Amino acid sequence: VSAVNNKKNGKDYRGTIFLEDATVVSQVEFPGEQYILTIDAPKCALNATPGSFAHLRCHTEIPMRRPLSIMRANPATGHVEFLYKIVGEGLRSLGQLHAGDTLSIMGPIGQGFVPSAERPRKLMVGGGVGIPPMLFLAEHLAVNNNADNALVLMGSEVPFPFELVTSGIAVNGVPDNASKSIADIEALGIAARLASLQDYSGVYSGYVTQLAEDWLQSMDETERSQVDMFACGPEAMLEAAAKVASKFNVHCQLSLEEFMACAVGGCAGCTVPVHLDDGLAMKRVCVDGPVFAASTIYPDS
Ligand SMILES: Cc1cc2nc3c(=O)[nH]c(=O)nc-3n(C[C@H](O)[C@H](O)[C@H](O)COP(=O)(O)OP(=O)(O)OC[C@H]3O[C@@H](n4cnc5c(N)ncnc54)[C@H](O)[C@@H]3O)c2cc1C
Ligand code: FES
């Protein structure tokens, strides 16, 4: 077991990253080279929070681990779930693992999303492989009874790797024909809508951030001041999300992706410029993030 100390809000706290030999519980392939991997990793499951990630050794002959967001973590069963889409040789190797195989993981890592009690209308926007942390956050808010008035928006250009249902929960500002939702989220009583450019039936035709804009546009000033927005996805989507948040003066947190070597704060290979009140600082996405305030990443939005 290894641990790192971090600082957050000026205070010391002990952020613990565990090294575990996890057992694969299941691995399911979906269209578009997408996989949902479930592993048994009890320490990671117990300590994961929405927005945190794990660093996985995909193959014994690939020395560099690959970072994946945690999509679900169940402290009772010890199971941790990931959703990933194959990019290159690391994730391709991961996709070849079967139930019963062992893989080494480090996690949970990073500073996740911090929902605000003062802004009860949660807006979660996930694009592509940015969907997993949004699902984790939505389920976490529901379990803690903080999901009233929440909306989850998900965008994908390959078929959504989830069971879809026609939603019975009305959402203002969204066209009636964009009626599909994710079954697991609908079952929690949380509104969700989907977006794509692929003309999928029941799915909003456009970018997921346009859908967010339509929803915010349909609100009055008081409602908008209560919105707490979270986004994860490709860089262009994050920039668009920051612009939408800025346009409506909504507080927004973004989860960033960067190339990562160590993922525990030691190599500084993942630093990004962050615009703080007292000037520009270089921050490590792995342990200072991956979640940052949108205004500190895109100050000119
Ligand atoms: C915090 C975080 C969370 C992530 N969560 C997810 C997720 O939930 N699902 C998912 O599918 N993907 C996620 N990614 C992206 C995923 O880590 C990369 O797509 C993956 O590392 C690519 O590895 P590869 O071997 O398949 O591809 P290659 O292109 O062969 O990888 C080569 C090298 O580039 C690095 N690399 C390539 N693309 C990225 C990238 N976008 N970010 C960081 N490193 C990269 C790899 O780590 C490796 O060192 C996340 C990335 C980060 C930083
Ligand atoms: S990956 Fe090494 S410091 Fe972040």
mmCIF file of N, CA, C and O in Angstrom, residues 19-67:
data_model
loop_
_atom_site.group_PDB
_atom_site.id
_atom_site.type_symbol
_atom_site.label_atom_id
_atom_site.label_comp_id
_atom_site.label_asym_id
_atom_site.label_seq_id
_atom_site.Cartn_x
_atom_site.Cartn_y
_atom_site.Cartn_z
ATOM 1 N N LEU A 19 -2.290 0.384 -4.051
ATOM 2 C CA LEU A 19 -1.822 -0.497 -5.122
ATOM 3 C C LEU A 19 -2.446 -1.866 -4.859
ATOM 4 O O LEU A 19 -2.255 -2.439 -3.786
ATOM 5 N N GLU A 20 -3.240 -2.363 -5.818
ATOM 6 C CA GLU A 20 -3.935 -3.644 -5.599
ATOM 7 C C GLU A 20 -3.779 -4.551 -6.813
ATOM 8 O O GLU A 20 -3.791 -4.065 -7.960
ATOM 9 N N ASP A 21 -3.706 -5.841 -6.562
ATOM 10 C CA ASP A 21 -3.827 -6.828 -7.636
ATOM 11 C C ASP A 21 -5.307 -7.160 -7.730
ATOM 12 O O ASP A 21 -5.840 -7.907 -6.909
ATOM 13 N N ALA A 22 -5.961 -6.555 -8.707
ATOM 14 C CA ALA A 22 -7.408 -6.708 -8.829
ATOM 15 C C ALA A 22 -7.729 -7.929 -9.683
ATOM 16 O O ALA A 22 -6.957 -8.302 -10.568
ATOM 17 N N THR A 23 -8.880 -8.527 -9.418
ATOM 18 C CA THR A 23 -9.359 -9.641 -10.247
ATOM 19 C C THR A 23 -10.456 -9.125 -11.158
ATOM 20 O O THR A 23 -11.340 -8.377 -10.714
ATOM 21 N N VAL A 24 -10.400 -9.508 -12.434
ATOM 22 C CA VAL A 24 -11.456 -9.115 -13.368
ATOM 23 C C VAL A 24 -12.723 -9.904 -13.034
ATOM 24 O O VAL A 24 -12.698 -11.139 -12.964
ATOM 25 N N VAL A 25 -13.807 -9.178 -12.799
ATOM 26 C CA VAL A 25 -15.107 -9.819 -12.528
ATOM 27 C C VAL A 25 -15.834 -10.047 -13.852
ATOM 28 O O VAL A 25 -16.370 -11.123 -14.102
ATOM 29 N N SER A 26 -15.839 -9.034 -14.693
ATOM 30 C CA SER A 26 -16.445 -9.192 -16.021
ATOM 31 C C SER A 26 -15.903 -8.118 -16.955
ATOM 32 O O SER A 26 -15.410 -7.082 -16.509
ATOM 33 N N GLN A 27 -16.015 -8.416 -18.229
ATOM 34 C CA GLN A 27 -15.599 -7.449 -19.260
ATOM 35 C C GLN A 27 -16.593 -7.609 -20.405
ATOM 36 O O GLN A 27 -16.737 -8.687 -20.971
ATOM 37 N N VAL A 28 -17.325 -6.537 -20.704
ATOM 38 C CA VAL A 28 -18.363 -6.615 -21.735
ATOM 39 C C VAL A 28 -18.017 -5.647 -22.856
ATOM 40 O O VAL A 28 -17.722 -4.468 -22.590
ATOM 41 N N GLU A 29 -18.051 -6.145 -24.084
ATOM 42 C CA GLU A 29 -17.739 -5.288 -25.236
ATOM 43 C C GLU A 29 -19.030 -4.726 -25.833
ATOM 44 O O GLU A 29 -20.043 -5.416 -25.925
ATOM 45 N N PHE A 30 -18.969 -3.448 -26.221
ATOM 46 C CA PHE A 30 -20.095 -2.766 -26.863
ATOM 47 C C PHE A 30 -19.637 -2.237 -28.222
ATOM 48 O O PHE A 30 -18.433 -2.104 -28.464
ATOM 49 N N PRO A 31 -20.609 -1.912 -29.094
ATOM 50 C CA PRO A 31 -20.226 -1.385 -30.409
ATOM 51 C C PRO A 31 -19.324 -0.162 -30.277
ATOM 52 O O PRO A 31 -19.410 0.582 -29.302
ATOM 53 N N GLY A 32 -18.461 0.035 -31.284
ATOM 54 C CA GLY A 32 -17.561 1.184 -31.278
ATOM 55 C C GLY A 32 -16.326 0.926 -30.434
ATOM 56 O O GLY A 32 -15.713 1.883 -29.949
ATOM 57 N N GLU A 33 -15.953 -0.336 -30.266
ATOM 58 C CA GLU A 33 -14.780 -0.724 -29.471
ATOM 59 C C GLU A 33 -14.829 -0.135 -28.063
ATOM 60 O O GLU A 33 -13.839 0.361 -27.539
ATOM 61 N N GLN A 34 -16.030 -0.165 -27.471
ATOM 62 C CA GLN A 34 -16.190 0.289 -26.092
ATOM 63 C C GLN A 34 -16.286 -0.940 -25.184
ATOM 64 O O GLN A 34 -16.867 -1.960 -25.575
ATOM 65 N N TYR A 35 -15.758 -0.812 -23.986
ATOM 66 C CA TYR A 35 -15.780 -1.919 -23.026
ATOM 67 C C TYR A 35 -16.204 -1.402 -21.662
ATOM 68 O O TYR A 35 -15.820 -0.300 -21.266
ATOM 69 N N ILE A 36 -16.971 -2.214 -20.955
ATOM 70 C CA ILE A 36 -17.206 -1.956 -19.528
ATOM 71 C C ILE A 36 -16.515 -3.076 -18.773
ATOM 72 O O ILE A 36 -16.813 -4.265 -18.966
ATOM 73 N N LEU A 37 -15.548 -2.659 -17.959
ATOM 74 C CA LEU A 37 -14.716 -3.592 -17.193
ATOM 75 C C LEU A 37 -15.088 -3.474 -15.723
ATOM 76 O O LEU A 37 -15.105 -2.364 -15.167
ATOM 77 N N THR A 38 -15.388 -4.604 -15.099
ATOM 78 C CA THR A 38 -15.656 -4.621 -13.655
ATOM 79 C C THR A 38 -14.568 -5.440 -12.989
ATOM 80 O O THR A 38 -14.280 -6.566 -13.410
ATOM 81 N N ILE A 39 -13.951 -4.852 -11.963
ATOM 82 C CA ILE A 39 -12.879 -5.562 -11.259
ATOM 83 C C ILE A 39 -13.182 -5.598 -9.766
ATOM 84 O O ILE A 39 -13.971 -4.793 -9.261
ATOM 85 N N ASP A 40 -12.534 -6.544 -9.112
ATOM 86 C CA ASP A 40 -12.637 -6.628 -7.662
ATOM 87 C C ASP A 40 -11.403 -5.933 -7.087
ATOM 88 O O ASP A 40 -10.289 -6.445 -7.226
ATOM 89 N N ALA A 41 -11.605 -4.763 -6.515
ATOM 90 C CA ALA A 41 -10.493 -3.973 -5.960
ATOM 91 C C ALA A 41 -11.042 -3.237 -4.733
ATOM 92 O O ALA A 41 -11.399 -2.057 -4.793
ATOM 93 N N PRO A 42 -11.145 -3.959 -3.604
ATOM 94 C CA PRO A 42 -11.893 -3.440 -2.448
ATOM 95 C C PRO A 42 -11.384 -2.113 -1.894
ATOM 96 O O PRO A 42 -12.180 -1.267 -1.490
ATOM 97 N N LYS A 43 -10.069 -1.899 -1.899
ATOM 98 C CA LYS A 43 -9.561 -0.653 -1.304
ATOM 99 C C LYS A 43 -9.903 0.531 -2.197
ATOM 100 O O LYS A 43 -10.283 1.603 -1.722
ATOM 101 N N CYS A 44 -9.779 0.325 -3.477
ATOM 102 C CA CYS A 44 -10.137 1.385 -4.421
ATOM 103 C C CYS A 44 -11.641 1.663 -4.323
ATOM 104 O O CYS A 44 -12.079 2.816 -4.282
ATOM 105 N N ALA A 45 -12.430 0.590 -4.238
ATOM 106 C CA ALA A 45 -13.895 0.745 -4.169
ATOM 107 C C ALA A 45 -14.312 1.538 -2.930
ATOM 108 O O ALA A 45 -15.229 2.357 -2.978
ATOM 109 N N LEU A 46 -13.608 1.307 -1.847
ATOM 110 C CA LEU A 46 -13.970 1.954 -0.584
ATOM 111 C C LEU A 46 -13.641 3.444 -0.592
ATOM 112 O O LEU A 46 -14.313 4.240 0.056
ATOM 113 N N ASN A 47 -12.600 3.821 -1.308
ATOM 114 C CA ASN A 47 -12.092 5.193 -1.219
ATOM 115 C C ASN A 47 -12.401 6.076 -2.428
ATOM 116 O O ASN A 47 -12.120 7.267 -2.402
ATOM 117 N N ALA A 48 -12.962 5.495 -3.478
ATOM 118 C CA ALA A 48 -13.204 6.273 -4.699
ATOM 119 C C ALA A 48 -14.290 7.325 -4.489
ATOM 120 O O ALA A 48 -15.248 7.103 -3.751
ATOM 121 N N THR A 49 -14.118 8.460 -5.132
ATOM 122 C CA THR A 49 -15.160 9.491 -5.142
ATOM 123 C C THR A 49 -15.380 9.913 -6.597
ATOM 124 O O THR A 49 -14.494 9.724 -7.440
ATOM 125 N N PRO A 50 -16.545 10.489 -6.928
ATOM 126 C CA PRO A 50 -16.808 10.864 -8.320
ATOM 127 C C PRO A 50 -15.748 11.840 -8.844
ATOM 128 O O PRO A 50 -15.487 12.874 -8.217
ATOM 129 N N GLY A 51 -15.145 11.473 -9.956
ATOM 130 C CA GLY A 51 -14.083 12.307 -10.540
ATOM 131 C C GLY A 51 -12.704 11.711 -10.308
ATOM 132 O O GLY A 51 -11.735 12.116 -10.952
ATOM 133 N N SER A 52 -12.607 10.750 -9.385
ATOM 134 C CA SER A 52 -11.290 10.128 -9.168
ATOM 135 C C SER A 52 -11.059 9.062 -10.241
ATOM 136 O O SER A 52 -11.987 8.609 -10.912
ATOM 137 N N PHE A 53 -9.809 8.669 -10.396
ATOM 138 C CA PHE A 53 -9.485 7.701 -11.444
ATOM 139 C C PHE A 53 -8.513 6.658 -10.918
ATOM 140 O O PHE A 53 -8.029 6.754 -9.773
ATOM 141 N N ALA A 54 -8.259 5.644 -11.728
ATOM 142 C CA ALA A 54 -7.272 4.617 -11.368
ATOM 143 C C ALA A 54 -6.255 4.516 -12.505
ATOM 144 O O ALA A 54 -6.539 4.872 -13.657
ATOM 145 N N HIS A 55 -5.060 4.059 -12.143
ATOM 146 C CA HIS A 55 -3.984 3.896 -13.123
ATOM 147 C C HIS A 55 -3.784 2.394 -13.288
ATOM 148 O O HIS A 55 -3.411 1.710 -12.322
ATOM 149 N N LEU A 56 -4.034 1.873 -14.499
ATOM 150 C CA LEU A 56 -4.103 0.421 -14.696
ATOM 151 C C LEU A 56 -2.926 -0.106 -15.514
ATOM 152 O O LEU A 56 -2.582 0.488 -16.553
ATOM 153 N N ARG A 57 -2.373 -1.211 -15.042
ATOM 154 C CA ARG A 57 -1.364 -1.885 -15.866
ATOM 155 C C ARG A 57 -2.132 -2.799 -16.825
ATOM 156 O O ARG A 57 -2.731 -3.778 -16.429
ATOM 157 N N CYS A 58 -2.108 -2.416 -18.116
ATOM 158 C CA CYS A 58 -2.971 -3.108 -19.086
ATOM 159 C C CYS A 58 -2.399 -4.444 -19.514
ATOM 160 O O CYS A 58 -3.136 -5.329 -19.939
ATOM 161 N N HIS A 59 -1.067 -4.567 -19.426
ATOM 162 C CA HIS A 59 -0.406 -5.806 -19.858
ATOM 163 C C HIS A 59 0.950 -5.849 -19.180
ATOM 164 O O HIS A 59 1.584 -4.794 -19.024
ATOM 165 N N THR A 60 1.423 -7.038 -18.817
ATOM 166 C CA THR A 60 2.707 -7.126 -18.102
ATOM 167 C C THR A 60 3.864 -6.605 -18.956
ATOM 168 O O THR A 60 4.875 -6.166 -18.426
ATOM 169 N N GLU A 61 3.695 -6.636 -20.289
ATOM 170 C CA GLU A 61 4.796 -6.163 -21.143
ATOM 171 C C GLU A 61 4.660 -4.699 -21.549
ATOM 172 O O GLU A 61 5.467 -4.183 -22.329
ATOM 173 N N ILE A 62 3.629 -4.025 -21.056
ATOM 174 C CA ILE A 62 3.497 -2.578 -21.323
ATOM 175 C C ILE A 62 3.775 -1.869 -20.003
ATOM 176 O O ILE A 62 2.929 -1.882 -19.095
ATOM 177 N N PRO A 63 4.971 -1.278 -19.871
ATOM 178 C CA PRO A 63 5.352 -0.746 -18.567
ATOM 179 C C PRO A 63 4.506 0.440 -18.106
ATOM 180 O O PRO A 63 4.231 0.574 -16.917
ATOM 181 N N MET A 64 4.079 1.307 -19.042
ATOM 182 C CA MET A 64 3.310 2.491 -18.636
ATOM 183 C C MET A 64 1.855 2.109 -18.361
ATOM 184 O O MET A 64 1.210 1.497 -19.219
ATOM 185 N N ARG A 65 1.384 2.529 -17.193
ATOM 186 C CA ARG A 65 -0.031 2.304 -16.894
ATOM 187 C C ARG A 65 -0.891 3.283 -17.698
ATOM 188 O O ARG A 65 -0.385 4.249 -18.258
ATOM 189 N N ARG A 66 -2.198 3.037 -17.729
ATOM 190 C CA ARG A 66 -3.124 3.939 -18.420
ATOM 191 C C ARG A 66 -4.177 4.422 -17.411
ATOM 192 O O ARG A 66 -4.724 3.611 -16.650
ATOM 193 N N PRO A 67 -4.482 5.745 -17.444
ATOM 194 C CA PRO A 67 -5.482 6.272 -16.497
ATOM 195 C C PRO A 67 -6.911 6.092 -17.015
ATOM 196 O O PRO A 67 -7.187 6.383 -18.175
#
